[in-house]
CSV table of N, CA and C in Angstrom, one decimal:
chain,number,residue,atom,x,y,z
A,612,MET,N,-34.6,20.1,3.0
A,612,MET,CA,-33.5,19.7,3.7
A,612,MET,C,-33.8,18.4,4.4
A,613,ARG,N,-35.1,18.0,4.5
A,613,ARG,CA,-35.5,16.5,4.9
A,613,ARG,C,-34.8,15.6,4.1
A,614,HIS,N,-34.8,15.8,2.8
A,614,HIS,CA,-34.1,14.8,1.9
A,614,HIS,C,-32.7,14.6,2.2
A,615,PHE,N,-32.0,15.5,2.6
A,615,PHE,CA,-30.6,15.5,2.9
A,615,PHE,C,-30.5,14.7,4.0
A,616,TYR,N,-31.2,14.8,5.2
A,616,TYR,CA,-31.0,14.0,6.3
A,616,TYR,C,-31.4,12.5,6.1
A,617,PHE,N,-32.5,12.3,5.4
A,617,PHE,CA,-33.1,11.0,5.2
A,617,PHE,C,-32.1,10.1,4.2
A,618,ARG,N,-31.4,10.8,3.3
A,618,ARG,CA,-30.4,10.2,2.4
A,618,ARG,C,-29.0,9.9,3.1
A,619,LEU,N,-28.8,10.8,4.0
A,619,LEU,CA,-27.4,10.7,4.7
A,619,LEU,C,-27.6,9.5,5.7
A,620,ILE,N,-28.7,9.3,6.4
A,620,ILE,CA,-28.9,8.2,7.3
A,620,ILE,C,-29.1,6.7,6.5
A,621,LEU,N,-29.8,7.0,5.4
A,621,LEU,CA,-29.7,5.6,4.5
A,621,LEU,C,-28.6,5.3,4.0
A,622,GLY,N,-27.5,6.2,3.5
A,622,GLY,CA,-26.2,6.0,3.0
A,622,GLY,C,-25.5,5.3,4.2
A,623,ILE,N,-25.5,5.9,5.3
A,623,ILE,CA,-24.7,5.2,6.4
A,623,ILE,C,-25.3,3.8,6.7
A,624,VAL,N,-26.6,3.7,6.7
A,624,VAL,CA,-27.0,2.4,7.1
A,624,VAL,C,-26.6,1.4,5.8
A,625,TRP,N,-26.5,1.7,4.7
A,625,TRP,CA,-26.1,0.8,3.6
A,625,TRP,C,-24.6,0.6,3.8
A,626,LEU,N,-23.9,1.5,4.2
A,626,LEU,CA,-22.4,1.2,4.2
A,626,LEU,C,-22.1,0.3,5.5
A,627,ALA,N,-23.1,0.5,6.5
A,627,ALA,CA,-22.9,-0.4,7.7
A,627,ALA,C,-23.4,-1.9,7.3
A,628,ALA,N,-24.2,-2.0,6.5
A,628,ALA,CA,-24.8,-3.3,6.0
A,628,ALA,C,-23.7,-4.0,5.2
A,629,ALA,N,-23.0,-3.1,4.4
A,629,ALA,CA,-22.0,-3.6,3.6
A,629,ALA,C,-20.8,-4.2,4.4
A,630,LEU,N,-20.5,-3.4,5.5
A,630,LEU,CA,-19.4,-3.8,6.4
A,630,LEU,C,-19.7,-5.3,7.1
A,631,VAL,N,-21.1,-5.3,7.5
A,631,VAL,CA,-21.5,-6.6,8.2
A,631,VAL,C,-21.4,-7.8,7.2
A,632,SER,N,-21.8,-7.5,6.0
A,632,SER,CA,-21.8,-8.4,4.8
A,632,SER,C,-20.3,-9.0,4.6
A,633,ALA,N,-19.5,-8.0,4.4
A,633,ALA,CA,-18.0,-8.2,4.2
A,633,ALA,C,-17.4,-9.1,5.1
A,634,VAL,N,-17.8,-8.7,6.5
A,634,VAL,CA,-17.3,-9.6,7.7
A,634,VAL,C,-17.7,-10.9,7.6
A,635,LYS,N,-18.9,-11.1,7.1
A,635,LYS,CA,-19.5,-12.5,7.1
A,635,LYS,C,-19.3,-13.2,5.8
A,636,ALA,N,-18.3,-12.6,4.9
A,636,ALA,CA,-17.7,-13.1,3.6
A,636,ALA,C,-18.8,-13.4,2.5
A,637,ASN,N,-19.8,-12.5,2.7
A,637,ASN,CA,-20.7,-12.4,1.7
A,637,ASN,C,-20.4,-11.1,0.6
A,638,LEU,N,-19.3,-11.2,-0.2
A,638,LEU,CA,-18.8,-10.2,-0.8
A,638,LEU,C,-19.6,-9.6,-2.0
A,639,SER,N,-20.4,-10.4,-2.6
A,639,SER,CA,-21.3,-10.1,-3.6
A,639,SER,C,-22.4,-9.1,-3.2
A,640,VAL,N,-23.0,-9.4,-2.0
A,640,VAL,CA,-23.9,-8.6,-1.4
A,640,VAL,C,-23.3,-7.3,-0.7
A,641,ALA,N,-22.2,-7.5,-0.3
A,641,ALA,CA,-21.4,-6.4,0.3
A,641,ALA,C,-21.1,-5.3,-0.8
A,642,ALA,N,-20.7,-5.7,-1.9
A,642,ALA,CA,-20.5,-4.9,-3.1
A,642,ALA,C,-21.8,-4.1,-3.5
A,643,LEU,N,-22.9,-4.8,-3.4
A,643,LEU,CA,-24.2,-4.1,-3.9
A,643,LEU,C,-24.5,-3.2,-2.7
A,644,TYR,N,-24.3,-3.5,-1.3
A,644,TYR,CA,-24.7,-2.5,-0.4
A,644,TYR,C,-23.8,-1.4,-0.3
A,645,ALA,N,-22.5,-1.6,-0.8
A,645,ALA,CA,-21.4,-0.5,-0.7
A,645,ALA,C,-21.9,0.4,-1.8
A,646,SER,N,-22.3,-0.1,-3.0
A,646,SER,CA,-22.5,0.9,-4.2
A,646,SER,C,-23.8,1.6,-3.8
A,647,LEU,N,-24.8,0.9,-3.1
A,647,LEU,CA,-26.0,1.7,-2.8
A,647,LEU,C,-25.7,2.8,-1.7
A,648,GLY,N,-24.9,2.6,-0.8
A,648,GLY,CA,-24.4,3.5,0.1
A,648,GLY,C,-23.5,4.6,-0.4
A,649,ILE,N,-22.8,4.3,-1.4
A,649,ILE,CA,-22.1,5.6,-2.3
A,649,ILE,C,-22.9,6.4,-3.0
A,650,VAL,N,-24.0,5.7,-3.5
A,650,VAL,CA,-24.9,6.5,-4.5
A,650,VAL,C,-25.7,7.4,-3.6
A,651,PHE,N,-26.2,6.8,-2.3
A,651,PHE,CA,-26.9,7.8,-1.4
A,651,PHE,C,-26.1,9.1,-0.9
A,652,LEU,N,-24.8,8.6,-0.5
A,652,LEU,CA,-24.0,9.6,0.0
A,652,LEU,C,-23.5,10.7,-1.1
A,653,TRP,N,-23.4,10.2,-2.4
A,653,TRP,CA,-23.2,11.1,-3.4
A,653,TRP,C,-24.3,12.2,-3.5
A,654,SER,N,-25.6,11.7,-3.6
A,654,SER,CA,-26.6,12.5,-3.6
A,654,SER,C,-26.7,13.6,-2.4
A,655,VAL,N,-26.3,12.9,-1.2
A,655,VAL,CA,-26.3,14.0,-0.2
A,655,VAL,C,-25.2,15.0,-0.3
A,656,TYR,N,-24.1,14.6,-0.9
A,656,TYR,CA,-22.9,15.7,-1.4
A,656,TYR,C,-23.6,16.7,-2.1
A,657,SER,N,-24.2,16.3,-3.2
A,657,SER,CA,-24.7,17.1,-4.3
A,657,SER,C,-25.7,18.1,-3.6
A,658,ILE,N,-26.6,17.6,-2.9
A,658,ILE,CA,-27.8,18.4,-2.3
A,658,ILE,C,-26.9,19.5,-1.4
A,659,TRP,N,-25.8,19.0,-0.5
A,659,TRP,CA,-25.2,19.9,0.3
A,659,TRP,C,-24.7,21.0,-0.5
A,660,LYS,N,-23.9,20.5,-1.5
A,660,LYS,CA,-23.1,21.6,-2.3
A,660,LYS,C,-24.1,22.8,-3.0
A,661,LYS,N,-25.3,22.3,-3.5
A,661,LYS,CA,-26.2,23.2,-4.0
A,661,LYS,C,-26.6,24.2,-2.9
A,662,GLU,N,-26.8,23.7,-1.9
A,662,GLU,CA,-27.5,24.5,-0.8
A,662,GLU,C,-26.3,25.6,-0.2
A,663,LYS,N,-25.0,25.0,-0.4
A,663,LYS,CA,-24.1,26.0,0.1
A,663,LYS,C,-23.7,27.0,-1.0
A,664,ASP,N,-24.0,26.8,-2.2
A,664,ASP,CA,-23.9,27.7,-3.4
A,664,ASP,C,-25.0,28.7,-3.2
A,665,LYS,N,-26.2,28.4,-2.8
A,665,LYS,CA,-27.3,29.2,-2.7
A,665,LYS,C,-27.1,30.3,-1.6
A,666,ARG,N,-26.5,29.8,-0.6
A,666,ARG,CA,-26.2,30.6,0.6
A,666,ARG,C,-25.0,31.7,0.3
A,667,GLY,N,-24.3,31.5,-0.5
A,667,GLY,CA,-23.3,32.4,-0.6
A,667,GLY,C,-21.9,32.0,-1.0
């Protein structure tokens, strides 16, 4: 479950960095950071779904 929280925090941080980069008009870097954030949050969702299926 440690990986779940670690990836959740990293996903949120990457999305926040994407937001800051977009505000500063650095759109190419913002797109990179947003894609990294989405990948991390997608892995969090898959871990959460697997744990949910195990419990019942």
